[in-house]
JSON list of C-alpha atoms in Angstrom, two decimals:
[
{"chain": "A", "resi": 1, "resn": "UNK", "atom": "CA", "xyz": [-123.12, 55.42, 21.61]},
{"chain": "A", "resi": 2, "resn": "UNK", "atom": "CA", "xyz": [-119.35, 55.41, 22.97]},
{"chain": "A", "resi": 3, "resn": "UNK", "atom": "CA", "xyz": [-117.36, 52.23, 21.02]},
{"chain": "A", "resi": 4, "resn": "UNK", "atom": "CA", "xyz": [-114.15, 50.81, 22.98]},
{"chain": "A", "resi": 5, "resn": "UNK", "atom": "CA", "xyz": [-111.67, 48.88, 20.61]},
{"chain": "A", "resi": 6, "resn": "UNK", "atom": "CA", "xyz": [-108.50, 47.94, 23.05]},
{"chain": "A", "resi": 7, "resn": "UNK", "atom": "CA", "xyz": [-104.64, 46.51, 21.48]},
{"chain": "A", "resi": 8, "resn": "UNK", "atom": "CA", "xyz": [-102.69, 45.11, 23.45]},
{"chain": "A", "resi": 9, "resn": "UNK", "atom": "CA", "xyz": [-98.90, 46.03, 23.14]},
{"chain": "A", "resi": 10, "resn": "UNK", "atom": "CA", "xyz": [-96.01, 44.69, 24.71]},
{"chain": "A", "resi": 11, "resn": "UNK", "atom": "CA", "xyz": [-95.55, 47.74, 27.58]},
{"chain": "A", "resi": 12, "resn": "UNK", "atom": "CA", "xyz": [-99.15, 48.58, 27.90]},
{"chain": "A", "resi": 13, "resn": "UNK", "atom": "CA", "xyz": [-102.89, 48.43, 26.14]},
{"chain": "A", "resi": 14, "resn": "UNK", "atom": "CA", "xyz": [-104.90, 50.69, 24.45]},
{"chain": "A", "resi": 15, "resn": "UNK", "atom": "CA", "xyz": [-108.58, 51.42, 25.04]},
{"chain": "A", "resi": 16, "resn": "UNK", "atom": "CA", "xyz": [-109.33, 53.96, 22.17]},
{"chain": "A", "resi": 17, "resn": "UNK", "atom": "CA", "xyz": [-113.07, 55.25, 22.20]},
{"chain": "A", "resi": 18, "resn": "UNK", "atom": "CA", "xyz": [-115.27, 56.72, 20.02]},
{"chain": "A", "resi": 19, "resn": "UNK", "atom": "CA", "xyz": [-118.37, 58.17, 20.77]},
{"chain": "A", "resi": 20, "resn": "UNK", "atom": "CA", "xyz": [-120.70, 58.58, 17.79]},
{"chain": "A", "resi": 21, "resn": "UNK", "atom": "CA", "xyz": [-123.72, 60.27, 19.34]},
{"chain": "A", "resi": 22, "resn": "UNK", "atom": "CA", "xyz": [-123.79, 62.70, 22.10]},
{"chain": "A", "resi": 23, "resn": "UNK", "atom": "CA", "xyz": [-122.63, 60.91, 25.42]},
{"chain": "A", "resi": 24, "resn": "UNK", "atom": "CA", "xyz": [-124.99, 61.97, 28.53]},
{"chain": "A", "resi": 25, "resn": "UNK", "atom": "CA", "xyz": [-123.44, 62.22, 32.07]},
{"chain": "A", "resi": 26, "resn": "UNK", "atom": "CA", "xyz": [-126.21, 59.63, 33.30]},
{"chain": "A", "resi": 27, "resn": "UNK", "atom": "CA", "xyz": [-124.31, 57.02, 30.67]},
{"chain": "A", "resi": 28, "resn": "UNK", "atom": "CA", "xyz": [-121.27, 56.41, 33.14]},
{"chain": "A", "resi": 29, "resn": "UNK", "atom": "CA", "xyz": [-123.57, 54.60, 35.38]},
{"chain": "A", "resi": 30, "resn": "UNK", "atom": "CA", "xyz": [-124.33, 51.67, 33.20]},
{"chain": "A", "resi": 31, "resn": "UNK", "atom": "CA", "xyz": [-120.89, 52.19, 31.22]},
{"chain": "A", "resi": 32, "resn": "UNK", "atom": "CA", "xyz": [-119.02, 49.04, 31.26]},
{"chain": "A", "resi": 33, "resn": "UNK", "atom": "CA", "xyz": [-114.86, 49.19, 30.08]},
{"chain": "A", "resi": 34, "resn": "UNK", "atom": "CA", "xyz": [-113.05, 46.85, 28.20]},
{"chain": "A", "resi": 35, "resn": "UNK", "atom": "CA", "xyz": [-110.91, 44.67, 31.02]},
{"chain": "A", "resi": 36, "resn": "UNK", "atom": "CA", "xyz": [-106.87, 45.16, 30.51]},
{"chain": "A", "resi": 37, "resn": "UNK", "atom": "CA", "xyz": [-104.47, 43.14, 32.77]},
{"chain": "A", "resi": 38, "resn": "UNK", "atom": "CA", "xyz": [-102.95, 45.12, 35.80]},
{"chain": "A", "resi": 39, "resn": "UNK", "atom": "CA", "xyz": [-99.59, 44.19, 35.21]},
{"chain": "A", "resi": 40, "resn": "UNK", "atom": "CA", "xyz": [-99.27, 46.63, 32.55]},
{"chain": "A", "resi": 41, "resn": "UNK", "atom": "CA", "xyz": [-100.01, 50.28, 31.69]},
{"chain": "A", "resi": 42, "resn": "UNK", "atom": "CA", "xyz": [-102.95, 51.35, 29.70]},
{"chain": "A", "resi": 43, "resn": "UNK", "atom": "CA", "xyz": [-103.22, 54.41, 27.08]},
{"chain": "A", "resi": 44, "resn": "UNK", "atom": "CA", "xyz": [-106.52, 56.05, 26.45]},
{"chain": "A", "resi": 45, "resn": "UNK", "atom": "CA", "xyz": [-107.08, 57.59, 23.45]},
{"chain": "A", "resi": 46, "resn": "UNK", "atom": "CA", "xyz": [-110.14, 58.95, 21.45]},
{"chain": "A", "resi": 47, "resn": "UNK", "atom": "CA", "xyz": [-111.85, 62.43, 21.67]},
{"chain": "A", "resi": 48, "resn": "UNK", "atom": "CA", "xyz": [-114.11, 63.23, 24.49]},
{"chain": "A", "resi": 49, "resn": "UNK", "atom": "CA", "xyz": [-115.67, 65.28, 27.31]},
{"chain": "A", "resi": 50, "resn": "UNK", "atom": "CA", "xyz": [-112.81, 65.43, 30.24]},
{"chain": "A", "resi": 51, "resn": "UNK", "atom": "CA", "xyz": [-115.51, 64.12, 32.15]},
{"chain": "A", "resi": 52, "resn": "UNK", "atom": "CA", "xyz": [-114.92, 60.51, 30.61]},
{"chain": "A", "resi": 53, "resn": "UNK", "atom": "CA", "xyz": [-111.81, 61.05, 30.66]},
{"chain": "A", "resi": 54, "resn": "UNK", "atom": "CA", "xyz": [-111.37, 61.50, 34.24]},
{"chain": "A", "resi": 55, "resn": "UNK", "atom": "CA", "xyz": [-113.98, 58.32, 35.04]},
{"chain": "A", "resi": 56, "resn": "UNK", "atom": "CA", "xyz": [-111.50, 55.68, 33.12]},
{"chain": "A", "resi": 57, "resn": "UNK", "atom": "CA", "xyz": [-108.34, 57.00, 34.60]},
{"chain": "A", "resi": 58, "resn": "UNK", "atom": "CA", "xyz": [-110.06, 56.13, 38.20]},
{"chain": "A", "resi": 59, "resn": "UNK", "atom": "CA", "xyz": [-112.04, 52.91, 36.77]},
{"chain": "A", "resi": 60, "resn": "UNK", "atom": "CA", "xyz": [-108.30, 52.14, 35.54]},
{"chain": "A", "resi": 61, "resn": "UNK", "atom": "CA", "xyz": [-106.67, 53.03, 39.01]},
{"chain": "A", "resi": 62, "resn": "UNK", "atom": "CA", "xyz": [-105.89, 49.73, 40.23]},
{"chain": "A", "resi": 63, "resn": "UNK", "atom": "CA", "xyz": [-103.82, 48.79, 37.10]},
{"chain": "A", "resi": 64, "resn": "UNK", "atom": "CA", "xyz": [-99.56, 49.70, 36.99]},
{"chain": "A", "resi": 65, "resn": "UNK", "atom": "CA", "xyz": [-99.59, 53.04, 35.73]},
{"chain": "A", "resi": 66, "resn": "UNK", "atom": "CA", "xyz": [-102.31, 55.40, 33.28]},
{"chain": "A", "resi": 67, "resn": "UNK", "atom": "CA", "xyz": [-101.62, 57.78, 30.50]},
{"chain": "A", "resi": 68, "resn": "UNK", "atom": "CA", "xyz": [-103.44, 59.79, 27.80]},
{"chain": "A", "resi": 69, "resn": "UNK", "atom": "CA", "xyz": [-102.34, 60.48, 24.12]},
{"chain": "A", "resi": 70, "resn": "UNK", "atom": "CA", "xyz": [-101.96, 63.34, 23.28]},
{"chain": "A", "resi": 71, "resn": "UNK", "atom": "CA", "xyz": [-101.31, 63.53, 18.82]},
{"chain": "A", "resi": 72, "resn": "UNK", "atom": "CA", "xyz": [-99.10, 65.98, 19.33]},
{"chain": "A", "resi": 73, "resn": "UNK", "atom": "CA", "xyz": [-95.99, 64.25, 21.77]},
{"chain": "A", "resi": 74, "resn": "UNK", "atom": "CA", "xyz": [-97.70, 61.08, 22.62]},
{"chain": "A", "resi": 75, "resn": "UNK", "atom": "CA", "xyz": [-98.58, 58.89, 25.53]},
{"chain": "A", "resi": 76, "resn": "UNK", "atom": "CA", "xyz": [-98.34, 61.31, 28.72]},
{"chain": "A", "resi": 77, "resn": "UNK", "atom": "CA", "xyz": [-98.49, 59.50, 32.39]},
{"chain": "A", "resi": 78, "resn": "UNK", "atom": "CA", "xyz": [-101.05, 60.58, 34.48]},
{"chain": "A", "resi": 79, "resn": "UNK", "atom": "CA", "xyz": [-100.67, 58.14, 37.52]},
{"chain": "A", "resi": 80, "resn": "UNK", "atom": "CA", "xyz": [-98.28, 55.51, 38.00]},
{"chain": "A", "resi": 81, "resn": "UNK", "atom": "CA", "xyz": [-97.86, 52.45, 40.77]},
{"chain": "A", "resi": 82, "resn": "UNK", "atom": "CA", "xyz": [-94.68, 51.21, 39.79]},
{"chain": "A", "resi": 83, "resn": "UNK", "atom": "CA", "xyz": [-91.45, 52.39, 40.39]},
{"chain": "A", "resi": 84, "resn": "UNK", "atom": "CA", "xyz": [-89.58, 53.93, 37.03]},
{"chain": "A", "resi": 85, "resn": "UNK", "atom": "CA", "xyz": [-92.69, 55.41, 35.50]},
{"chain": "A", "resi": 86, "resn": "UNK", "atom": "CA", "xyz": [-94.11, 58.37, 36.70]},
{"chain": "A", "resi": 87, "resn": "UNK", "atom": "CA", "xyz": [-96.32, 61.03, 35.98]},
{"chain": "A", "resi": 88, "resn": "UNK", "atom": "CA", "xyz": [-95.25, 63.31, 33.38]},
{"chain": "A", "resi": 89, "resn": "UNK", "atom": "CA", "xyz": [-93.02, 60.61, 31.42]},
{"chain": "A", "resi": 90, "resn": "UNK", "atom": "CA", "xyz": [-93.59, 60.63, 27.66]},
{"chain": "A", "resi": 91, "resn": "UNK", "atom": "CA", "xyz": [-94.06, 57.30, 25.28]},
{"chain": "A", "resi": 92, "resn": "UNK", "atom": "CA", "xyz": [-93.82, 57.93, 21.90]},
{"chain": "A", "resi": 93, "resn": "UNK", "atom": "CA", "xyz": [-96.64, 56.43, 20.13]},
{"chain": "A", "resi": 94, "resn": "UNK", "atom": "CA", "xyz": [-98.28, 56.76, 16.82]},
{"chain": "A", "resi": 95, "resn": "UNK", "atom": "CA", "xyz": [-101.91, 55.80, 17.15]},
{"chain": "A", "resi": 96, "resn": "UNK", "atom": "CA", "xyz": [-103.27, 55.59, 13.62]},
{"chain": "A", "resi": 97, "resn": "UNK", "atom": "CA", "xyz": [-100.01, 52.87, 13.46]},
{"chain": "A", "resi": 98, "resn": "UNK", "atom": "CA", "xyz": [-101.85, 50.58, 16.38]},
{"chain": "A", "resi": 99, "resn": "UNK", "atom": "CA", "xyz": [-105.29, 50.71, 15.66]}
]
Protein backbone atom coordinates (compact mmCIF):
# COMPACT_ATOMS: atom_id res chain seq x y z
CA UNK A 1 0.00 0.00 0.00
CA UNK A 2 1.83 3.42 -1.00
CA UNK A 3 0.96 6.20 2.06
CA UNK A 4 1.22 10.06 0.93
CA UNK A 5 1.71 12.48 4.00
CA UNK A 6 2.21 16.18 2.26
CA UNK A 7 3.69 19.67 4.50
CA UNK A 8 3.24 22.49 3.27
CA UNK A 9 6.21 25.02 3.52
CA UNK A 10 6.44 28.48 2.71
CA UNK A 11 8.40 27.98 -0.99
CA UNK A 12 6.91 24.70 -1.84
CA UNK A 13 5.07 21.28 -0.40
CA UNK A 14 6.09 18.04 0.26
CA UNK A 15 4.40 14.80 -0.80
CA UNK A 16 6.65 12.15 0.96
CA UNK A 17 5.51 8.43 0.22
CA UNK A 18 5.92 5.32 1.61
CA UNK A 19 5.09 2.22 0.19
CA UNK A 20 4.79 -0.64 2.67
CA UNK A 21 4.00 -3.59 0.43
CA UNK A 22 5.19 -4.21 -3.00
CA UNK A 23 3.66 -1.50 -5.42
CA UNK A 24 2.37 -3.19 -8.86
CA UNK A 25 2.60 -1.16 -12.15
CA UNK A 26 -1.31 -1.76 -12.61
CA UNK A 27 -1.62 0.49 -9.12
CA UNK A 28 -0.95 3.90 -11.00
CA UNK A 29 -4.23 3.54 -12.65
CA UNK A 30 -6.44 3.90 -9.66
CA UNK A 31 -3.57 5.93 -7.73
CA UNK A 32 -4.97 9.10 -6.56
CA UNK A 33 -2.17 12.12 -5.21
CA UNK A 34 -2.50 14.34 -2.51
CA UNK A 35 -3.67 17.93 -4.26
CA UNK A 36 -0.83 20.84 -3.66
CA UNK A 37 -1.58 24.42 -4.91
CA UNK A 38 0.11 25.39 -8.32
CA UNK A 39 1.45 28.47 -7.20
CA UNK A 40 4.19 26.78 -5.53
CA UNK A 41 6.83 24.07 -6.03
CA UNK A 42 6.45 20.61 -4.74
CA UNK A 43 9.33 18.13 -3.35
CA UNK A 44 8.86 14.42 -3.56
CA UNK A 45 10.47 12.41 -1.32
CA UNK A 46 10.26 8.70 -0.14
CA UNK A 47 11.95 5.55 -1.65
CA UNK A 48 10.59 4.01 -4.73
CA UNK A 49 10.62 2.37 -8.18
CA UNK A 50 11.66 5.36 -10.77
CA UNK A 51 8.62 4.33 -12.31
CA UNK A 52 6.52 6.31 -9.59
CA UNK A 53 8.71 8.58 -9.60
CA UNK A 54 8.44 9.60 -13.07
CA UNK A 55 4.27 9.34 -12.92
CA UNK A 56 4.09 12.25 -10.04
CA UNK A 57 6.59 14.51 -11.65
CA UNK A 58 4.04 14.47 -14.84
CA UNK A 59 0.74 14.18 -12.55
CA UNK A 60 2.58 17.31 -10.87
CA UNK A 61 3.38 19.05 -14.30
CA UNK A 62 0.95 21.72 -14.26
CA UNK A 63 2.16 23.11 -10.86
CA UNK A 64 5.34 26.07 -10.76
CA UNK A 65 8.24 23.99 -10.73
CA UNK A 66 9.12 19.93 -9.44
CA UNK A 67 12.05 18.55 -7.60
CA UNK A 68 13.23 15.33 -5.89
CA UNK A 69 15.29 14.94 -2.60
CA UNK A 70 17.95 13.54 -2.77
CA UNK A 71 19.55 12.85 1.39
CA UNK A 72 22.61 13.50 0.24
CA UNK A 73 22.45 17.56 -1.24
CA UNK A 74 18.80 18.03 -1.06
CA UNK A 75 15.87 19.18 -3.11
CA UNK A 76 17.13 18.93 -6.91
CA UNK A 77 14.74 20.68 -9.73
CA UNK A 78 13.60 18.56 -12.25
CA UNK A 79 11.18 20.91 -14.23
CA UNK A 80 10.38 24.35 -13.61
CA UNK A 81 7.56 26.98 -15.12
CA UNK A 82 8.66 29.97 -13.55
CA UNK A 83 11.28 32.15 -14.29
CA UNK A 84 14.38 32.02 -11.54
CA UNK A 85 14.12 28.33 -10.83
CA UNK A 86 15.32 25.93 -13.07
CA UNK A 87 16.31 22.56 -13.47
CA UNK A 88 19.34 21.59 -11.74
CA UNK A 89 18.98 24.31 -8.81
CA UNK A 90 19.58 22.88 -5.34
CA UNK A 91 17.28 23.64 -2.01
CA UNK A 92 18.73 22.65 0.96
CA UNK A 93 16.37 20.69 2.94
CA UNK A 94 16.48 18.34 5.80
CA UNK A 95 13.56 15.97 5.56
CA UNK A 96 13.48 14.08 8.85
CA UNK A 97 13.26 18.10 10.16
CA UNK A 98 9.71 18.54 8.08
CA UNK A 99 8.01 15.48 8.46
Amino acid sequence: MLKFKTVELEEFTVVHFEIDEVLEPKELKSLNPPKVKANKGVVLSGRGPIWLYAFLVHHYHPVAWVGTYDPRIGVVVVESHVPGVEPGDVYQLNIEEVL
